[in-house]
Tab-separated table of C-alpha atoms in Angstrom:
chain	number	residue	atom	x	y	z
A	7	MET	CA	-70.667	79.919	113.097
A	8	GLU	CA	-71.471	80.360	109.389
A	9	THR	CA	-72.669	76.755	109.119
A	10	ILE	CA	-74.859	77.039	112.211
A	11	ARG	CA	-76.622	80.076	110.795
A	12	LEU	CA	-77.131	78.290	107.540
A	13	ASP	CA	-78.486	75.391	109.517
A	14	LEU	CA	-80.956	77.646	111.349
A	15	GLU	CA	-82.320	78.753	108.017
A	16	ASN	CA	-82.486	75.156	106.909
A	17	TYR	CA	-84.085	73.963	110.155
A	18	ARG	CA	-86.698	76.696	110.106
A	19	ASN	CA	-87.711	75.738	106.581
A	20	LEU	CA	-87.872	72.083	107.540
A	21	LEU	CA	-89.992	72.821	110.583
A	22	LYS	CA	-92.312	75.049	108.621
A	23	GLU	CA	-92.695	72.450	105.926
A	24	TYR	CA	-93.506	69.765	108.448
A	25	LEU	CA	-95.990	71.882	110.407
A	26	VAL	CA	-97.859	72.719	107.241
A	27	THR	CA	-97.670	69.434	105.319
A	28	LYS	CA	-96.966	66.811	108.039
A	29	ASP	CA	-94.848	65.292	105.314
A	30	GLU	CA	-92.515	62.468	106.265
A	31	THR	CA	-89.745	63.613	103.936
A	32	ALA	CA	-89.311	66.612	106.237
A	33	LEU	CA	-88.878	64.203	109.122
A	34	TYR	CA	-86.288	62.297	107.160
A	35	ARG	CA	-84.395	65.496	106.427
A	36	ALA	CA	-84.556	66.421	110.112
A	37	GLU	CA	-82.899	63.107	110.813
A	38	GLN	CA	-80.133	63.966	108.355
A	39	PHE	CA	-79.814	67.321	110.073
A	40	SER	CA	-79.283	65.574	113.424
A	41	LYS	CA	-76.603	63.327	112.010
A	42	LEU	CA	-74.801	66.242	110.434
A	43	SER	CA	-75.013	68.208	113.693
A	44	MET	CA	-73.460	65.320	115.539
A	45	GLN	CA	-70.598	65.119	113.051
A	46	HIS	CA	-69.945	68.823	113.598
A	47	ASN	CA	-70.092	68.440	117.383
A	48	VAL	CA	-73.260	70.509	117.612
A	49	SER	CA	-74.641	69.888	121.101
A	50	PRO	CA	-78.289	68.879	121.765
A	51	GLU	CA	-79.034	72.191	123.463
A	52	GLU	CA	-77.947	74.059	120.333
A	53	ILE	CA	-80.535	72.158	118.336
A	54	VAL	CA	-83.176	72.965	120.945
A	55	HIS	CA	-82.066	76.582	120.739
A	56	VAL	CA	-82.401	76.548	116.960
A	57	HIS	CA	-85.835	74.976	117.326
A	58	ILE	CA	-86.985	77.690	119.737
A	59	GLU	CA	-85.686	80.474	117.481
A	60	ALA	CA	-87.355	78.966	114.444
A	61	LEU	CA	-90.628	78.470	116.281
A	62	LYS	CA	-90.634	82.076	117.528
A	63	GLU	CA	-90.053	83.349	114.006
A	64	LEU	CA	-92.924	81.269	112.696
A	65	TYR	CA	-95.254	82.066	115.613
A	66	PRO	CA	-94.257	85.434	117.097
A	67	ASP	CA	-97.208	85.390	119.525
A	68	LEU	CA	-96.580	82.218	121.464
A	69	PRO	CA	-98.449	82.014	124.790
A	70	GLU	CA	-96.211	83.022	127.677
A	71	ALA	CA	-96.383	79.579	129.293
A	72	VAL	CA	-95.160	77.891	126.093
A	73	ASP	CA	-92.369	80.425	125.793
A	74	ASP	CA	-91.316	79.788	129.411
A	75	SER	CA	-91.515	76.032	129.016
A	76	LEU	CA	-89.224	76.223	125.977
A	77	ASN	CA	-86.665	78.132	128.016
A	78	PHE	CA	-87.050	75.530	130.731
A	79	LEU	CA	-86.334	72.799	128.187
A	80	LEU	CA	-83.274	74.701	126.983
A	81	GLU	CA	-81.854	74.885	130.515
A	82	ALA	CA	-82.475	71.182	131.028
A	83	MET	CA	-80.747	70.372	127.751
A	84	ILE	CA	-77.702	72.463	128.692
A	85	SER	CA	-77.187	70.277	131.782
A	86	TYR	CA	-77.806	67.185	129.705
A	87	GLY	CA	-75.251	68.336	127.145
A	88	LEU	CA	-72.586	68.846	129.806
A	89	ALA	CA	-73.209	65.455	131.393
A	90	TYR	CA	-73.189	63.799	128.014
A	91	GLN	CA	-69.902	65.445	127.086
A	92	GLU	CA	-68.339	64.106	130.286
A	93	PHE	CA	-69.750	60.654	129.580
A	94	THR	CA	-68.257	60.641	126.086
A	95	THR	CA	-64.850	61.648	127.424
A	96	LEU	CA	-64.963	58.865	130.021
A	97	ARG	CA	-65.999	56.322	127.444
A	98	GLN	CA	-63.087	57.308	125.268
A	99	LYS	CA	-60.677	57.073	128.210
A	100	GLN	CA	-62.086	53.674	129.094
A	101	SER	CA	-61.479	52.320	125.635
A	102	GLU	CA	-57.907	53.663	125.743
A	103	LEU	CA	-57.317	51.871	129.064
A	104	LYS	CA	-58.818	48.678	127.733
A	105	SER	CA	-56.468	48.606	124.816
A	106	GLU	CA	-53.488	49.339	127.082
A	107	ILE	CA	-54.470	46.452	129.363
A	108	SER	CA	-54.783	44.092	126.454
A	109	VAL	CA	-51.286	45.074	125.320
A	110	ALA	CA	-50.047	44.314	128.863
A	111	ALA	CA	-51.923	41.006	128.886
A	112	ARG	CA	-50.297	39.934	125.639
A	113	MET	CA	-46.921	40.942	127.022
A	114	GLN	CA	-47.531	38.886	130.163
A	115	GLU	CA	-48.438	35.919	128.022
A	116	THR	CA	-45.114	36.190	126.224
A	117	LEU	CA	-43.122	36.753	129.411
A	118	LEU	CA	-44.606	33.862	131.324
A	119	SER	CA	-45.007	31.395	128.519
A	120	THR	CA	-43.648	27.965	129.280
A	121	VAL	CA	-43.107	24.971	127.066
A	122	LYS	CA	-44.313	21.549	128.094
A	123	PRO	CA	-41.110	19.571	127.872
A	124	ASP	CA	-40.692	16.027	126.610
A	125	ILE	CA	-39.433	14.020	129.542
A	126	ARG	CA	-38.660	10.351	129.263
A	127	GLY	CA	-41.559	8.352	130.695
A	128	LEU	CA	-43.804	11.302	131.571
A	129	GLU	CA	-46.981	12.598	130.012
A	130	ILE	CA	-47.935	16.163	130.920
A	131	GLY	CA	-51.246	18.010	130.647
A	132	ALA	CA	-51.645	21.632	131.702
A	133	ILE	CA	-54.336	24.297	131.444
A	134	SER	CA	-54.456	27.801	132.892
A	135	VAL	CA	-57.346	30.164	132.302
A	136	ALA	CA	-57.466	33.718	133.647
A	137	ALA	CA	-60.675	35.000	135.250
A	138	ASN	CA	-59.907	38.476	133.944
A	139	GLN	CA	-57.573	39.737	131.286
A	140	MET	CA	-54.423	39.225	133.326
A	141	SER	CA	-53.686	36.094	135.301
A	142	GLY	CA	-52.356	35.793	138.854
A	143	ASP	CA	-51.777	32.067	138.352
A	144	TYR	CA	-48.569	30.733	137.009
A	145	TYR	CA	-47.010	27.418	136.118
A	146	HIS	CA	-43.636	26.670	134.751
A	147	PHE	CA	-41.650	23.641	133.657
A	148	VAL	CA	-37.875	23.469	133.839
A	149	ALA	CA	-36.307	20.519	132.058
A	150	ASP	CA	-32.679	19.801	132.747
A	151	LYS	CA	-31.083	18.096	129.758
A	152	ASP	CA	-27.988	16.997	131.703
A	153	ASP	CA	-29.689	14.832	134.309
A	154	ASP	CA	-33.160	14.458	132.706
A	155	THR	CA	-34.924	15.968	135.727
A	156	LEU	CA	-38.110	18.024	135.458
A	157	GLY	CA	-38.872	20.965	137.742
A	158	ILE	CA	-42.532	21.990	138.050
A	159	ALA	CA	-43.706	25.200	139.654
A	160	ILE	CA	-47.351	26.108	140.196
A	161	ALA	CA	-48.207	29.350	141.946
A	162	ASP	CA	-51.027	31.725	142.768
A	163	VAL	CA	-50.564	35.381	143.651
A	164	ILE	CA	-53.222	36.739	145.944
A	165	GLY	CA	-54.983	39.704	144.635
A	166	LYS	CA	-55.996	39.831	141.048
A	167	GLY	CA	-55.382	41.833	137.967
A	168	ILE	CA	-52.344	43.885	137.154
A	169	PRO	CA	-50.491	43.939	140.529
A	170	ALA	CA	-50.752	40.152	140.743
A	171	ALA	CA	-49.518	39.774	137.188
A	172	LEU	CA	-46.536	42.028	137.846
A	173	ALA	CA	-45.595	40.056	140.976
A	174	MET	CA	-45.747	36.863	138.910
A	175	SER	CA	-43.251	38.203	136.399
A	176	MET	CA	-40.898	39.000	139.296
A	177	ILE	CA	-41.195	35.421	140.573
A	178	LYS	CA	-40.428	34.002	137.172
A	179	TYR	CA	-37.296	36.062	136.716
A	180	SER	CA	-36.054	35.307	140.216
A	181	MET	CA	-36.429	31.597	139.543
A	182	ASP	CA	-34.572	31.896	136.266
A	183	SER	CA	-31.669	33.566	138.043
A	184	PHE	CA	-31.176	30.927	140.761
A	185	PRO	CA	-27.993	28.913	140.262
A	186	GLU	CA	-28.221	25.333	139.069
A	187	SER	CA	-26.990	24.049	142.405
A	188	GLN	CA	-30.073	25.363	144.183
A	189	ARG	CA	-32.693	23.490	142.283
A	190	ASN	CA	-34.079	21.449	145.117
A	191	PRO	CA	-37.636	22.439	146.057
A	192	SER	CA	-37.038	23.599	149.628
A	193	ALA	CA	-34.090	25.818	148.618
A	194	ILE	CA	-36.061	27.347	145.765
A	195	LEU	CA	-38.974	28.227	148.057
A	196	GLU	CA	-36.681	29.651	150.738
A	197	ASN	CA	-34.992	31.896	148.202
A	198	LEU	CA	-38.264	32.996	146.648
A	199	ASN	CA	-39.710	33.756	150.074
A	200	ARG	CA	-36.937	36.264	150.697
A	201	VAL	CA	-37.477	37.873	147.284
A	202	VAL	CA	-41.223	38.218	147.859
A	203	GLU	CA	-40.907	39.391	151.473
A	204	ARG	CA	-38.545	42.197	150.475
A	205	ASN	CA	-40.226	43.300	147.293
A	206	VAL	CA	-43.980	43.209	147.530
A	207	ASP	CA	-46.679	45.049	149.453
A	208	PRO	CA	-47.259	43.633	152.991
A	209	SER	CA	-50.773	42.491	152.124
A	210	MET	CA	-49.629	40.587	149.075
A	211	PHE	CA	-48.453	37.015	149.178
A	212	ILE	CA	-47.898	34.089	146.899
A	213	THR	CA	-48.614	30.398	147.317
A	214	MET	CA	-46.421	27.980	145.435
A	215	PHE	CA	-45.845	24.277	145.064
A	216	TYR	CA	-42.499	23.219	143.633
A	217	GLY	CA	-41.735	19.674	142.574
A	218	LEU	CA	-38.702	18.023	141.014
A	219	TYR	CA	-39.018	14.692	139.252
A	220	ASN	CA	-35.962	12.546	138.729
A	221	PRO	CA	-36.598	9.761	136.184
A	222	ASN	CA	-33.344	8.022	137.142
A	223	ASN	CA	-34.709	6.949	140.523
A	224	GLU	CA	-38.406	7.617	139.738
A	225	THR	CA	-38.616	9.958	142.693
A	226	PHE	CA	-40.681	13.099	143.012
A	227	SER	CA	-39.376	15.577	145.604
A	228	TYR	CA	-41.513	18.556	146.520
A	229	ALA	CA	-42.182	21.369	148.943
A	230	SER	CA	-45.137	23.689	149.374
A	231	ALA	CA	-45.449	27.317	150.371
A	232	GLY	CA	-49.035	27.286	151.588
A	233	HIS	CA	-50.324	26.085	148.240
A	234	GLU	CA	-53.631	24.286	147.724
A	235	PRO	CA	-52.762	20.587	148.214
A	236	GLY	CA	-52.530	18.528	145.048
A	237	PHE	CA	-53.330	14.829	144.658
A	238	TYR	CA	-51.536	11.582	143.969
A	239	TYR	CA	-53.601	9.247	141.819
A	240	HIS	CA	-53.167	5.499	142.437
A	241	SER	CA	-54.207	4.035	139.097
A	242	ARG	CA	-54.410	0.442	140.272
A	243	LYS	CA	-56.807	1.289	143.111
A	244	ASN	CA	-58.430	4.150	141.167
A	245	GLU	CA	-57.999	6.307	144.259
A	246	PHE	CA	-56.808	9.803	145.024
A	247	GLU	CA	-54.580	10.719	147.927
A	248	GLU	CA	-53.981	14.277	149.034
A	249	ILE	CA	-50.332	15.296	148.695
A	250	GLU	CA	-49.546	16.592	152.128
A	251	ALA	CA	-46.930	19.303	152.377
A	252	ARG	CA	-46.935	21.991	155.025
A	253	GLY	CA	-45.205	25.313	154.534
A	254	LEU	CA	-45.918	29.005	154.996
A	255	VAL	CA	-47.020	31.183	152.073
A	256	LEU	CA	-44.268	33.212	150.409
A	257	GLY	CA	-43.880	36.744	151.723
A	258	ALA	CA	-45.436	36.413	155.193
A	259	THR	CA	-42.200	36.334	157.228
A	260	GLU	CA	-38.566	36.582	156.302
A	261	GLN	CA	-37.282	33.432	157.995
A	262	ALA	CA	-39.637	30.772	156.633
A	263	LYS	CA	-38.204	27.260	156.137
A	264	TYR	CA	-39.696	24.687	153.815
A	265	LYS	CA	-39.752	21.003	154.508
A	266	GLN	CA	-38.954	18.826	151.528
A	267	TYR	CA	-40.897	15.607	150.940
A	268	GLU	CA	-40.193	12.689	148.630
A	269	ARG	CA	-42.150	9.870	147.088
A	270	LYS	CA	-41.661	7.226	144.428
A	271	ILE	CA	-44.024	7.361	141.498
A	272	LYS	CA	-45.384	4.086	140.174
A	273	LYS	CA	-46.244	3.306	136.569
A	274	ASP	CA	-49.578	4.820	135.388
A	275	ASP	CA	-49.954	6.890	138.551
A	276	CYS	CA	-50.478	10.647	138.331
A	277	ILE	CA	-49.516	13.809	140.133
A	278	ILE	CA	-52.311	16.377	140.039
A	279	LEU	CA	-51.563	19.994	140.840
A	280	LEU	CA	-54.053	22.856	140.931
A	281	THR	CA	-54.732	26.351	142.217
A	282	ASP	CA	-57.526	27.459	144.528
A	283	GLY	CA	-59.344	28.875	141.519
A	284	VAL	CA	-60.325	25.249	141.026
A	285	THR	CA	-61.384	24.571	144.616
A	286	GLU	CA	-63.040	27.929	145.212
A	287	CYS	CA	-65.440	27.384	142.367
A	288	ARG	CA	-69.014	28.287	143.140
A	289	LEU	CA	-72.238	27.000	141.817
A	290	GLY	CA	-74.819	29.669	142.521
A	291	ASP	CA	-74.655	30.146	146.277
A	292	ARG	CA	-72.926	26.836	146.902
A	293	PHE	CA	-69.258	25.957	146.920
A	294	ILE	CA	-67.943	23.053	144.940
A	295	GLU	CA	-66.315	20.642	147.363
A	296	ARG	CA	-62.929	19.066	146.792
A	297	ASP	CA	-64.610	15.645	146.574
A	298	GLU	CA	-66.750	16.800	143.679
A	299	ILE	CA	-63.680	18.095	141.880
A	300	LEU	CA	-62.038	14.704	142.333
A	301	GLU	CA	-65.111	13.008	140.912
A	302	VAL	CA	-64.836	15.152	137.796
A	303	ILE	CA	-61.095	14.474	137.486
A	304	GLN	CA	-61.750	10.761	137.970
A	305	THR	CA	-64.213	10.790	135.067
A	306	TYR	CA	-61.517	11.967	132.667
A	307	ILE	CA	-58.362	10.536	134.246
A	308	ASP	CA	-57.989	7.750	131.677
A	309	LEU	CA	-57.777	10.214	128.786
A	310	PRO	CA	-54.397	11.485	127.588
A	311	ALA	CA	-53.232	14.055	130.181
A	312	GLN	CA	-53.754	17.169	128.051
A	313	GLU	CA	-57.222	16.072	126.999
A	314	ALA	CA	-58.069	15.264	130.619
A	315	VAL	CA	-57.248	18.750	131.972
A	316	GLU	CA	-59.173	20.366	129.125
A	317	GLN	CA	-62.238	18.189	129.745
A	318	VAL	CA	-62.193	18.991	133.474
A	319	TYR	CA	-62.077	22.698	132.711
A	320	LYS	CA	-64.880	22.388	130.166
A	321	HIS	CA	-66.970	20.474	132.686
A	322	PHE	CA	-66.918	23.404	135.120
A	323	GLU	CA	-67.344	25.949	132.369
A	324	ARG	CA	-70.476	24.147	131.189
A	325	LEU	CA	-72.191	24.077	134.568
A	326	GLN	CA	-75.105	26.416	134.596
A	327	ASP	CA	-74.833	29.349	136.961
A	328	PHE	CA	-71.155	28.694	137.360
A	329	HIS	CA	-68.744	31.554	137.464
A	330	PHE	CA	-64.984	31.726	137.842
A	331	ARG	CA	-64.060	34.047	140.660
A	332	ASP	CA	-60.453	33.255	140.264
A	333	ASP	CA	-57.903	32.101	137.739
A	334	PHE	CA	-58.077	28.363	137.073
A	335	THR	CA	-54.973	26.201	136.677
A	336	LEU	CA	-54.764	22.415	136.550
A	337	ILE	CA	-51.788	20.175	135.783
A	338	ILE	CA	-51.796	16.391	135.422
A	339	ILE	CA	-48.519	14.494	135.136
A	340	ARG	CA	-48.683	10.780	134.402
A	341	LYS	CA	-45.810	8.351	134.609
A	342	ASN	CA	-46.351	5.989	131.725
A	343	VAL	CA	-43.370	3.631	131.971
B	17	MET	CA	-75.409	36.961	145.978
B	18	ASN	CA	-74.506	38.678	149.217
B	19	ILE	CA	-71.221	40.458	148.749
B	20	ASN	CA	-71.423	42.662	151.803
B	21	LEU	CA	-69.280	42.751	154.879
B	22	ASN	CA	-70.385	44.331	158.120
B	23	VAL	CA	-67.775	45.458	160.590
B	24	GLU	CA	-68.607	46.328	164.181
B	25	LEU	CA	-66.099	47.523	166.754
B	26	VAL	CA	-66.613	47.042	170.492
B	27	GLU	CA	-63.954	48.626	172.722
B	28	GLN	CA	-63.323	47.383	176.279
B	29	GLY	CA	-60.272	49.223	177.543
B	30	THR	CA	-57.317	48.003	175.516
B	31	THR	CA	-59.289	45.036	174.209
B	32	LEU	CA	-60.806	45.753	170.830
B	33	HIS	CA	-63.431	43.315	169.548
B	34	LEU	CA	-63.917	43.511	165.801
B	35	VAL	CA	-67.035	41.553	164.891
B	36	LEU	CA	-67.323	40.732	161.208
B	37	SER	CA	-70.250	39.318	159.318
B	38	GLY	CA	-70.645	38.564	155.622
B	39	GLU	CA	-68.002	37.727	153.044
B	40	ILE	CA	-64.374	38.763	152.771
B	41	ASP	CA	-63.238	38.876	149.167
B	42	ALA	CA	-61.587	41.236	146.706
B	43	TYR	CA	-64.569	43.593	146.942
B	44	THR	CA	-64.915	43.774	150.717
B	45	ALA	CA	-61.257	43.321	151.762
B	46	PRO	CA	-60.424	47.038	151.341
B	47	LYS	CA	-63.161	47.854	153.874
B	48	LEU	CA	-61.762	45.334	156.369
B	49	LYS	CA	-58.266	46.708	155.874
B	50	GLU	CA	-59.502	50.245	156.460
B	51	GLU	CA	-61.081	49.237	159.782
B	52	LEU	CA	-58.469	46.779	161.031
B	53	LEU	CA	-55.146	48.435	160.171
B	54	PRO	CA	-55.632	51.605	162.295
B	55	LEU	CA	-56.442	49.411	165.331
B	56	THR	CA	-53.127	47.544	165.009
B	57	LYS	CA	-51.291	50.842	165.263
B	58	ARG	CA	-52.451	51.392	168.858
B	59	ALA	CA	-49.542	50.237	171.028
B	60	GLY	CA	-50.634	47.771	173.710
B	61	ALA	CA	-53.991	47.078	172.078
B	62	SER	CA	-55.302	43.536	172.001
B	63	ILE	CA	-57.415	43.035	168.899
B	64	ILE	CA	-59.823	40.123	168.754
B	65	VAL	CA	-61.407	39.517	165.373
B	66	ASP	CA	-64.621	37.492	165.581
B	67	LEU	CA	-65.253	35.558	162.371
B	68	GLU	CA	-68.293	33.547	163.518
B	69	ASN	CA	-70.517	35.107	160.867
B	70	VAL	CA	-68.043	35.121	158.030
B	71	ASN	CA	-69.082	32.316	155.703
B	72	TYR	CA	-66.700	33.044	152.867
B	73	MET	CA	-63.207	34.365	152.711
B	74	ASP	CA	-60.742	34.198	149.844
B	75	SER	CA	-57.018	34.787	149.691
B	76	THR	CA	-57.472	38.567	149.520
B	77	GLY	CA	-58.787	38.342	153.093
B	78	LEU	CA	-55.698	36.393	154.154
B	79	GLY	CA	-53.618	39.227	152.726
B	80	VAL	CA	-55.372	41.725	154.983
B	81	PHE	CA	-54.634	39.586	158.060
B	82	ILE	CA	-50.978	39.177	157.043
B	83	SER	CA	-50.516	42.932	156.729
B	84	ALA	CA	-52.364	43.409	160.051
B	85	LEU	CA	-50.018	40.909	161.711
B	86	LYS	CA	-46.955	42.689	160.339
B	87	SER	CA	-48.360	45.959	161.638
B	88	THR	CA	-48.967	44.567	165.171
B	89	LYS	CA	-45.310	43.565	165.363
B	90	GLU	CA	-44.247	47.010	164.269
B	91	HIS	CA	-46.509	48.854	166.709
B	92	GLY	CA	-46.553	46.574	169.752
B	93	SER	CA	-50.167	45.395	169.599
B	94	GLU	CA	-51.685	41.897	169.438
B	95	LEU	CA	-53.988	40.157	167.008
B	96	LYS	CA	-56.152	37.104	167.597
B	97	LEU	CA	-58.792	35.493	165.379
B	98	VAL	CA	-61.712	33.684	167.010
B	99	GLN	CA	-64.743	31.557	166.062
B	100	LEU	CA	-63.656	30.627	162.541
B	101	GLN	CA	-65.980	28.582	160.371
B	102	ASP	CA	-64.453	25.380	158.956
B	103	ARG	CA	-64.010	26.675	155.442
B	104	VAL	CA	-62.244	29.802	156.654
B	105	ARG	CA	-60.118	27.850	159.145
B	106	ARG	CA	-58.993	25.525	156.352
B	107	LEU	CA	-57.566	28.490	154.437
B	108	PHE	CA	-55.371	29.428	157.407
B	109	GLU	CA	-54.271	25.809	157.751
B	110	ILE	CA	-53.404	25.228	154.087
B	111	THR	CA	-51.354	28.401	153.976
B	112	SER	CA	-49.774	27.581	157.367
B	113	LEU	CA	-50.704	31.073	158.474
B	114	ASP	CA	-52.085	29.440	161.626
B	115	SER	CA	-48.440	28.988	162.618
B	116	ILE	CA	-47.810	32.738	162.766
B	117	ILE	CA	-51.273	34.197	163.467
B	118	SER	CA	-52.933	33.430	166.786
B	119	ILE	CA	-56.156	31.544	166.108
B	120	ASP	CA	-58.427	30.138	168.821
B	121	SER	CA	-58.986	26.463	168.608
B	122	THR	CA	-62.729	26.367	169.223
B	123	VAL	CA	-64.184	24.476	166.309
B	124	ARG	CA	-67.229	26.007	164.715
B	125	GLY	CA	-69.682	24.480	162.297
B	126	GLY	CA	-70.774	26.475	159.327
B	127	ASN	CA	-71.486	25.692	155.760
C-alpha cells in the first residue's frame, strides 16, 4: 500500500502540472506511471480512483454532476477490471494448452513416423499434411527384407484433432504386433476391425486401404475398409483407372470380412493412394471433383514420384480461396523396371 | 459459407421423421447426434431421416449415423435414410455403410 500512496502523491502532482502548464512532459510521465502500475498489477479502476482523489483535492468544489459522473466511471471501471482479469487468466490458460498440444503433436510425429523404404524396382512418393496441429491421417510402409515385399497402409480416422490422433497411434501399434504370418491385406483389416470395434467410441471409425506388393511376381494384392478409392495409372495409355475395392469401414460392426483383390503391375505404371482430405477439397462454395484432381495429378505424373506428390499438394495450396478442411495425404508408387 | 444444420422432427405414431437441411460436418454433427440419438432409444420406433436438403456431409456425419445404428440395435428401434443427394450417397457407398444401414434407393440430383 505504501507504493500506492506514494503514487497518489506523484499522480496528483503530475495532474496539477498538466492542468496548469498543458506540458507534454507531464503526459509522458503519466504514461510511465501507467506502465509502472501495470507491472505492479495495479488495476485500471485504482488509477481512476487515484485520479478522482487527486482531482477532488485540487478542486474541492466540483459540481455535483461531475462528482457523480466520476463515481459512475469508477463503477464502470470496476466491472471492466474484473472482466479484464478473467480475460487475462483465460489467455494465459490458452497459451498453456497450446504449448501442451504442440508437445503432443511432436510426440505423435515421432510415434507415427515411417521411413520410405528402398524396394527393388519401386519408386515411392508420399506427402501428408495435417489441417490442424494433429493429424488423423496416417500412412505406413512395412518392408520385409526376407521376401522383398512392401506393405503399404493408408488410413483416415474420422473426427479430427486429438481423439483422432490417439486412435491412429492405437492402429499403428496393433499393426506392429500382428504376427508375420498374417500380413495379407484382408487378414490385417479383419484383425484391425476387431481392435477398433472394441476400443473406440461408437461414433468413431477408421477407413483404411492396405496393399502388399510382391516384386517376385510383380503382383499387388490389396483390400479396402471403406477407404477413398485410389487409382491405377496406365502410363502407356496415359489413363487413370479407379482401384475398385469394396469393404466396410473399420469399427462399424464386429464381424466384417474384407475381400482381397490382386493385380499385376506393369513397368512405368503407378498406384495412387489418397485420403478424402484430397477429394473433399473445396474451392469457395464449390467442391473439387475427382476428375479435376486427376487432371492435376496427370500434369505432374512424369516427375519423380516424391516431386509429383509435392507439386500436387502445392497446386491445391496455391489455389485462391482454397482451404483444407481435412488432413491431406497422397502416395504415388511407380514401378520402374 | 453456410455451416448451419436445421433439424425438424415430425412424429406420426411410432414413425419419426427427422428432416435435415444444411451441412453435416464437424461443427454441426454434435447437434445431429443430440437430436437423433435419443430417438433411437425409443423401443419400436421407426426413424426416417430425410436428407433431401443436405448438400454436404463429411465423415463426422457418417460417424453419427454409425452410432445411431448401433443404438437402434441395442434398443429395438429402426433407422432408415431417405432422399440422399449423390455426393452424400457416394460417401455411404465408398464406406460400404450402405450394406449395414438401410438407405432408400430413390436417386436424387443435387450439386
